[in-house]
């Protein structure tokens, strides 16, 4: 163990975070996301699993080390509820609260249609799958600078 680093952040995830640069994207997703399939298309090219951890807990841990991109209008993207563009899942408000607290400001989150989200996720640096049961627990975070 290292002091000051949340134990939720395993060695592989820490390695991926260290490799990322400004503008690179990180996907945090629930257990239902086709993460293994999409991960093959990412820069990191393999799935990072954080078993036994939910999205809220992982987002809190990641965002202690990971600044969001201040040059992007919406540095966080999420998946839309299928068939309901204005639909809200409870996880949306939960993650919004986490990102706003981590950044100390209101952060815009953009909703993407399901298949558009999958295509955007393929362009990401890495995919991190949690044990969160979902639904709609799929988020893309754009990395900023310190």
Backbone as a ProteinNet text record, in pm:
[ID]
protein_1_A
[PRIMARY]
XXXXXXXXXXXXXXXXXXXXXXXXXXXXXXXXXXXXXXXXXXXXXXXXXXXXXXXXXXXXXXXXXXXXXXXXXXXXXXXXXXXXXXXXXXXXXXXXXXXXXXXXXXXXXXXXXXXXXXXXXXXXXXXXXXXXXXXXXXXXXXXXXX
[TERTIARY]
84	0	88	38.9	104.9	16.3	76	-0.4	-69.2	-190.1	-261.6	-328.1	-306.3	-371.3	-484	-602.5	-720.4	-698	-722.7	-700.8	-792.5	-896	-982.4	-904.6	-804.8	-725.9	-617.6	-646.2	-549.6	-430.9	-328.9	-204.9	-227.2	-310.3	-334	-404	-502.1	-571.4	-476	-394.4	-296.7	-201.7	-157.6	-68.2	-136.3	-259.8	-333.4	-350.7	-385.3	-402.5	-272.4	-160.4	-30.5	7.4	-36.9	-5.4	-88.2	-203.2	-295.8	-243.2	-277.8	-242.9	-366.6	-343.7	-452.5	-540.8	-671.2	-768.1	-798.9	-715.2	-747.6	-873.9	-946.6	-1073.7	-1067.9	-1135.5	-1145.2	-1292.1	-1328.6	-1466.4	-1476.5	-1571.5	-1608.6	-1747.1	-1763	-1891.3	-1939.3	-2067.4	-2129.1	-2103.1	-2150.6	-2126.3	-2199.1	-2300.9	-2378.9	-2318.7	-2229.4	-2168.7	-2087.1	-2088.4	-2007.3	-1859.2	-1807.5	-1674.7	-1562.4	-1566.5	-1459.7	-1452.4	-1566.5	-1572.7	-1518.9	-1561.6	-1520.6	-1375.3	-1329.5	-1192.3	-1087.9	-1115.4	-1019.8	-990.5	-1081.2	-1066	-995.2	-974.1	-915.6	-763.3	-703.4	-557.2	-494.6	-551.9	-498	-521	-621.7	-659	-697.8	-709.3	-761.3	-843.8	-934.8	-1026.4	-956.2	-988.8	-942.9	-1064.1	-1055.1	-1164.2	-1135.2	-1237.2	-1230.3	-1346.5	-1327	-1431.8	-1464.2	-1591.6	-1635.5	-1651.6	-1650.7	-1659.7	-1770	-1844.3	-1948.6	-1895.9	-1976.2	-1937.5	-1910.5	-1997	-1978.6	-1844.6	-1815.8	-1690.5	-1569.3	-1574	-1461.1	-1443.5	-1552.1	-1542.7	-1481.2	-1520.1	-1460.2	-1309.5	-1266.6	-1124.6	-1047.3	-1099.3	-1031.5	-1020	-1127.9	-1128.9	-1044.2	-993.5	-895.8	-761.6	-736.1	-609.2	-623.3	-741.3	-768.7	-842.7	-775.6	-846.5	-931.2	-1048.6	-1132.1	-1087	-1108.3	-1064.2	-1145.1	-1079	-1147.4	-1164	-1100.5	-1114.8	-1234.9	-1290.6	-1407.6	-1534.7	-1634.9	-1762.5	-1827.3	-1818.4	-1875.3	-1766.7	-1684.6	-1576.7	-1622.3	-1751.6	-1808.6	-1926.8	-1929.4	-2040.6	-2103.5	-2232.6	-2303.7	-2395.1	-2443.8	-2536.8	-2679.3	-2753.3	-2895.3	-2976.9	-3089.8	-3186.7	-3246.8	-3243	-3291.8	-3441.6	-3477.9	-3618.3	-3672.4	-3589.1	-3634.6	-3519.7	-3507.6	-3396.3	-3384	-3494.7	-3492.3	-3491.4	-3491.8	-3498.8	-3380.3	-3408	-3305.7	-3296.5	-3175.5	-3149.6	-3086.4	-3109.9	-3054	-2902.4	-2829.5	-2683.6	-2637.5	-2718.6	-2679.6	-2658.7	-2755.4	-2743.9	-2631.4	-2613.8	-2507.4	-2370.4	-2344.6	-2214.5	-2200	-2308	-2301	-2253.6	-2307.8	-2267.2	-2118.6	-2073.4	-1932.8	-1840.2	-1872.3	-1783.1	-1784.4	-1900.8	-1908.6	-1827.9	-1836.1	-1758.7	-1609.6	-1570.7	-1428.8	-1367.3	-1442.1	-1392.4	-1417.9	-1505.4	-1536.7	-1616.1	-1688	-1768.8	-1873.2	-1968.1	-2066.9	-2003.4	-2006.6	-1945	-2055.2	-2047.3	-2147.2	-2124.6	-2235.1	-2233.2	-2322.2	-2268.1	-2340.9	-2398	-2523.1	-2587.8	-2571.4	-2530.3	-2513.6	-2606	-2661.7	-2742.2	-2655.7	-2719.2	-2648.3	-2536.8	-2566.6	-2465.6	-2361.3	-2400.7	-2304.3	-2208.3	-2261.2	-2176.5	-2075	-2120	-2028.8	-1916.3	-1950.2	-1847.7	-1749.4	-1800.4	-1712.6	-1623.7	-1678.7	-1601.7	-1485.7	-1505.8	-1399.2	-1279.4	-1302.3	-1195.9	-1123.8	-1170.1	-1113.5	-977.5	-907.3	-778.5	-798.8	-896.2	-918.7	-1062	-1103.9	-1235.3	-1213.2	-1283.9	-1275.5	-1414	-1425.7	-1555.1	-1562.3	-1672.8	-1699.7	-1796.4	-1833.3	-1935	-2072.2	-2084.2	-2210.9	-2315.9	-2435.6	-2537.7	-2611.3	-2590.7	-2656.9	-2803.4	-2883.4	-2859	-2804.3	-2756.1	-2707.3	-2587	-2509.9	-2389.2	-2270.7	-2274	-2169.1	-2129.1	-2002.3	-1955.7	-1818.6	-1797.9	-1668.2	-1615.4	-1494.6	-1429.6	-1311.8	-1306.2	-1195.1	-1093.2	-968.1	-862.7	-812.8	-795.2	-741.2	-598.4	-555.7	-421.4	-431	-326.5	-324.5	-289.9
-119.3	0	125	227	356.6	454.6	543.3	643.1	740.7	776.8	880	834.2	709.5	658.1	565.7	594.5	516	370.4	274	133.3	79.7	151.2	112.9	121.1	208.5	228.2	121.2	12.9	-96.9	-55.9	-139.6	-107.3	-85.6	-167.7	-151.7	-20.1	16.2	142.8	260.4	253.4	360.2	374.1	261.8	264.1	334.1	297.8	359.4	509.6	549.5	692.1	768.8	708.3	772.8	786.6	694.1	698.9	802.7	838.5	928.1	1071.3	1141.4	1281.9	1368.1	1498.7	1594.7	1560.2	1553.9	1523.8	1376.2	1289.5	1146.5	1121.2	1017.3	987.7	854.3	850.2	730.4	697	572.2	527.3	452.8	492.4	418	362.4	231.4	171.6	68.1	35.6	-65.8	-204.4	-304.5	-443.6	-484.6	-408.8	-442.9	-392.5	-298.6	-238	-342.4	-338.9	-434	-395	-386.5	-331.2	-409.6	-540.7	-621.8	-601.7	-599.2	-580.2	-443.7	-341.2	-203.7	-178.9	-237.8	-214	-250.2	-348.3	-389.1	-277.2	-180	-69.6	51.2	52	167	169	279.1	291.2	185.3	164.4	68.2	-76.2	-97.7	-221.3	-340.3	-320.6	-428.2	-366.4	-445	-401.4	-394.3	-290.4	-278.9	-306.7	-410.9	-446.6	-394.7	-336.5	-295.4	-366	-494.1	-578.5	-537.4	-552	-523.3	-375.9	-293.8	-148.5	-92.2	3	70.1	194.1	249.8	367.2	489.9	517.1	636.8	632.6	520.1	504.6	516.5	451.9	458.7	600.2	665.6	802.8	895.3	880.8	963	941	816	783.2	834.4	811.1	854.4	1005.8	1074.8	1220.7	1292.2	1220.8	1280.5	1299.1	1219.6	1223.7	1276.8	1274.2	1296.5	1428.4	1532.4	1659.1	1648.4	1706.4	1708.5	1821.1	1801.7	1896.2	2025.5	2136	2265.9	2331.2	2274.9	2328.8	2269	2161.6	2097.2	2153.7	2181.6	2231.6	2130.3	2003.5	1895.9	1788.7	1798.3	1701.8	1564.1	1550	1420.4	1392.6	1268.7	1224.5	1102.2	1086.5	970.7	914.5	794.1	732.1	780	810.4	845.6	722.5	745.9	639.3	605.8	480.4	437	466	534.8	566.1	684.5	750.7	863.4	962.6	1052.2	1147.6	1227.6	1261.7	1339.8	1251.9	1120.1	1027.5	1040.4	1013.7	1023.6	891.5	843.9	729.3	785.6	723.9	776.5	795.9	713.4	724.1	855.3	916.2	1042.2	1151.6	1167.7	1270.5	1237.1	1109.9	1067.4	1105.6	1073	1104	1254.5	1323.4	1470	1532.1	1484.4	1536.1	1507.5	1388.3	1350.9	1440.3	1461.3	1542.1	1689.1	1740.9	1879.9	1899.9	1806.1	1815.4	1803.9	1713.1	1692.8	1815.8	1881.7	1997.6	2129.9	2127.6	2251.1	2349.7	2298.3	2381.5	2293	2356	2282.3	2239.4	2111.2	2055.7	2006	2046	2003.1	1857.5	1782.1	1643.3	1631.9	1574.6	1558.8	1418.4	1408.8	1279.2	1237	1110.9	1055.6	936.1	924.4	808.6	683.7	571.8	448.3	409.8	400	355.2	463.6	589	698.8	692.2	660.6	643.8	532.1	419.4	306.8	347.4	420.8	464.8	561.7	650.8	745.3	669.9	569.6	489.6	417.3	375	308.3	400.3	531.2	629.7	663.1	606.4	637.3	572.8	620	561.2	424.1	415.1	288.4	278.1	153.8	122.3	58.7	111.1	57.6	9.6	-121.1	-180.8	-201.2	-155.5	-174	-291.8	-317.2	-418.6	-355.5	-228.4	-156.9	-225.1	-254.9	-326.7	-242.1	-110.2	-25.2	-5.3	35.5	55.6	196.1	212	338.8	396.6	312.3	355.3	355	443.3	450.3	596.8	627.9	765.4	774.6	881.4	908.9	1037.3	1031.2	1147.4	1191.1	1320.3	1374.5	1434.2	1391.9	1435.7	1575.3	1653.3	1787.7	1793	1911.3	1931.3	1986	1965	2012.4	2158.9
0	0	0	-62.5	-61.7	12.9	85.2	160.1	65.3	101.6	28.8	-100.3	-139.4	-260.5	-218.6	-266.2	-231.5	-272.9	-183	-215.5	-326.2	-361.3	-473.3	-604.9	-609.3	-730.6	-736.8	-809.6	-819.2	-906.8	-908.5	-979.6	-1129	-1190.7	-1333.9	-1365.8	-1283.9	-1305.2	-1282.4	-1179.2	-1153.7	-1272.9	-1327.2	-1442.9	-1560.9	-1589.4	-1700.2	-1676.8	-1555.7	-1525.8	-1548.1	-1510.4	-1527.7	-1676.2	-1759.5	-1901.7	-1976.7	-1922.3	-1990.8	-1994.7	-2101.9	-2116.2	-2130.3	-2143.3	-2156.7	-2275.4	-2251.2	-2355.9	-2371.9	-2313.2	-2317.2	-2236.5	-2274.4	-2209.1	-2136	-2021.9	-1939.3	-1921.9	-1949.3	-1931.2	-1799.1	-1716.6	-1596.3	-1624.9	-1606.8	-1645.7	-1545.3	-1558.5	-1474	-1531.3	-1463.8	-1499.8	-1628.5	-1670.5	-1789.4	-1920.1	-1912.1	-2030.7	-2107.6	-2241.8	-2319.6	-2315.7	-2196.2	-2171.5	-2237.4	-2229	-2287.8	-2438.1	-2503.7	-2648.7	-2688.6	-2618.9	-2651.8	-2613.3	-2504.6	-2456.5	-2561.3	-2643.9	-2747.9	-2846.9	-2858.1	-2952.7	-2891.7	-2762	-2694.2	-2707.3	-2668.2	-2667.9	-2578.3	-2460.5	-2364.1	-2410.7	-2486.7	-2556.5	-2469.7	-2341.7	-2256.5	-2143.5	-2093.7	-1989.4	-1854	-1778.7	-1640.7	-1551.9	-1470.1	-1379	-1239	-1177.8	-1037.7	-968.3	-945.3	-887.8	-745.4	-711.1	-575	-543.9	-646.1	-626.8	-714.4	-660.1	-735.9	-805.4	-892.4	-970.3	-885.3	-789.5	-707.7	-635.3	-572.2	-496.2	-587.1	-704.4	-796.4	-851.5	-888.4	-940.3	-836.3	-710.9	-604.4	-597.2	-601.8	-592.4	-714	-833.2	-955.9	-960.6	-926.9	-940.2	-834.7	-735.5	-643.4	-713.8	-816.8	-890	-1032.7	-1085.6	-1227.8	-1247.5	-1295.6	-1320.1	-1446.2	-1443.8	-1564.1	-1656.4	-1785.1	-1887.7	-1880	-1850.6	-1841.6	-1978.3	-2081.5	-2216.3	-2289.2	-2237.1	-2297.6	-2236.4	-2320.1	-2268.4	-2174.3	-2210.5	-2127.7	-2112.2	-2006.8	-1989.2	-1942	-1917.4	-1879.4	-1971.2	-2021.5	-2105.4	-2039.7	-2061.5	-2007.8	-2115.3	-2091.1	-2185.2	-2157	-2264.1	-2252.3	-2217.8	-2155.3	-2134.4	-2270.6	-2308.4	-2439.4	-2450.7	-2558.1	-2584.4	-2505.8	-2426.8	-2345.2	-2330.6	-2428.3	-2432.5	-2302.9	-2241	-2117.3	-1992.7	-2010.8	-1897.9	-1803.4	-1677.5	-1573.4	-1497.3	-1481.4	-1394.5	-1267.4	-1152.5	-1027.6	-1029.9	-1103.3	-1107	-1170.6	-1256.2	-1320.9	-1215.9	-1126.2	-1021.7	-924.5	-896.7	-804.9	-859.6	-985.4	-1045.5	-1066.8	-1099.3	-1112.6	-981.9	-871.6	-740.2	-714	-747.9	-727.2	-809.6	-936.6	-1020.4	-979	-942.1	-897.2	-769.7	-676.1	-552.2	-579.3	-665.4	-695.7	-761.5	-846.8	-920.5	-847.8	-747.1	-675.2	-758.5	-855	-945.2	-1012.8	-1079.9	-1156.5	-1288.9	-1317.2	-1438.1	-1531.2	-1656.8	-1754.4	-1793.3	-1798.8	-1841.5	-1965.5	-2070.8	-2196.7	-2208.3	-2252.7	-2273.3	-2418.9	-2439.6	-2573.3	-2591.7	-2711.1	-2747.4	-2730.1	-2697.4	-2662.2	-2759.7	-2889.2	-2984.6	-3012.7	-3001	-3010.6	-2891.6	-2774.7	-2656.3	-2679	-2731.8	-2757.2	-2852.5	-2956.8	-3052.3	-2987.3	-2905.2	-2833.8	-2734.5	-2668.9	-2573.3	-2642.2	-2765.5	-2840.2	-2863	-2864.7	-2884.5	-2754.6	-2645.4	-2513.8	-2495.3	-2393.9	-2358.5	-2296.1	-2201.6	-2131.2	-2082.2	-2060	-2004.9	-1868.1	-1766.9	-1631.4	-1591.9	-1567.2	-1531.3	-1381.4	-1324	-1181.6	-1164.5	-1041.2	-1011.2	-992.8	-1025.6	-1011.9	-1099	-1042.8	-1119.5	-1223.2	-1222.6	-1322.8	-1290.6	-1382.6	-1524.9	-1555	-1675.4	-1730.8	-1656	-1595.3	-1526.5	-1621.1	-1717.5	-1819.7	-1837.4	-1807.8	-1809.2	-1874.2	-1949.2	-2011.9	-1950.4	-1894.9	-1833	-1919.6	-1954.1	-2031.4	-1935.5	-1950.4	-1859.2	-1893	-1788.4	-1802.4	-1754.4	-1716.3	-1663.3	-1521.5	-1447.1	-1308.1	-1302.9
[MASK]
++++++++++++++++++++++++++++++++++++++++++++++++++++++++++++++++++++++++++++++++++++++++++++++++++++++++++++++++++++++++++++++++++++++++++++++++++

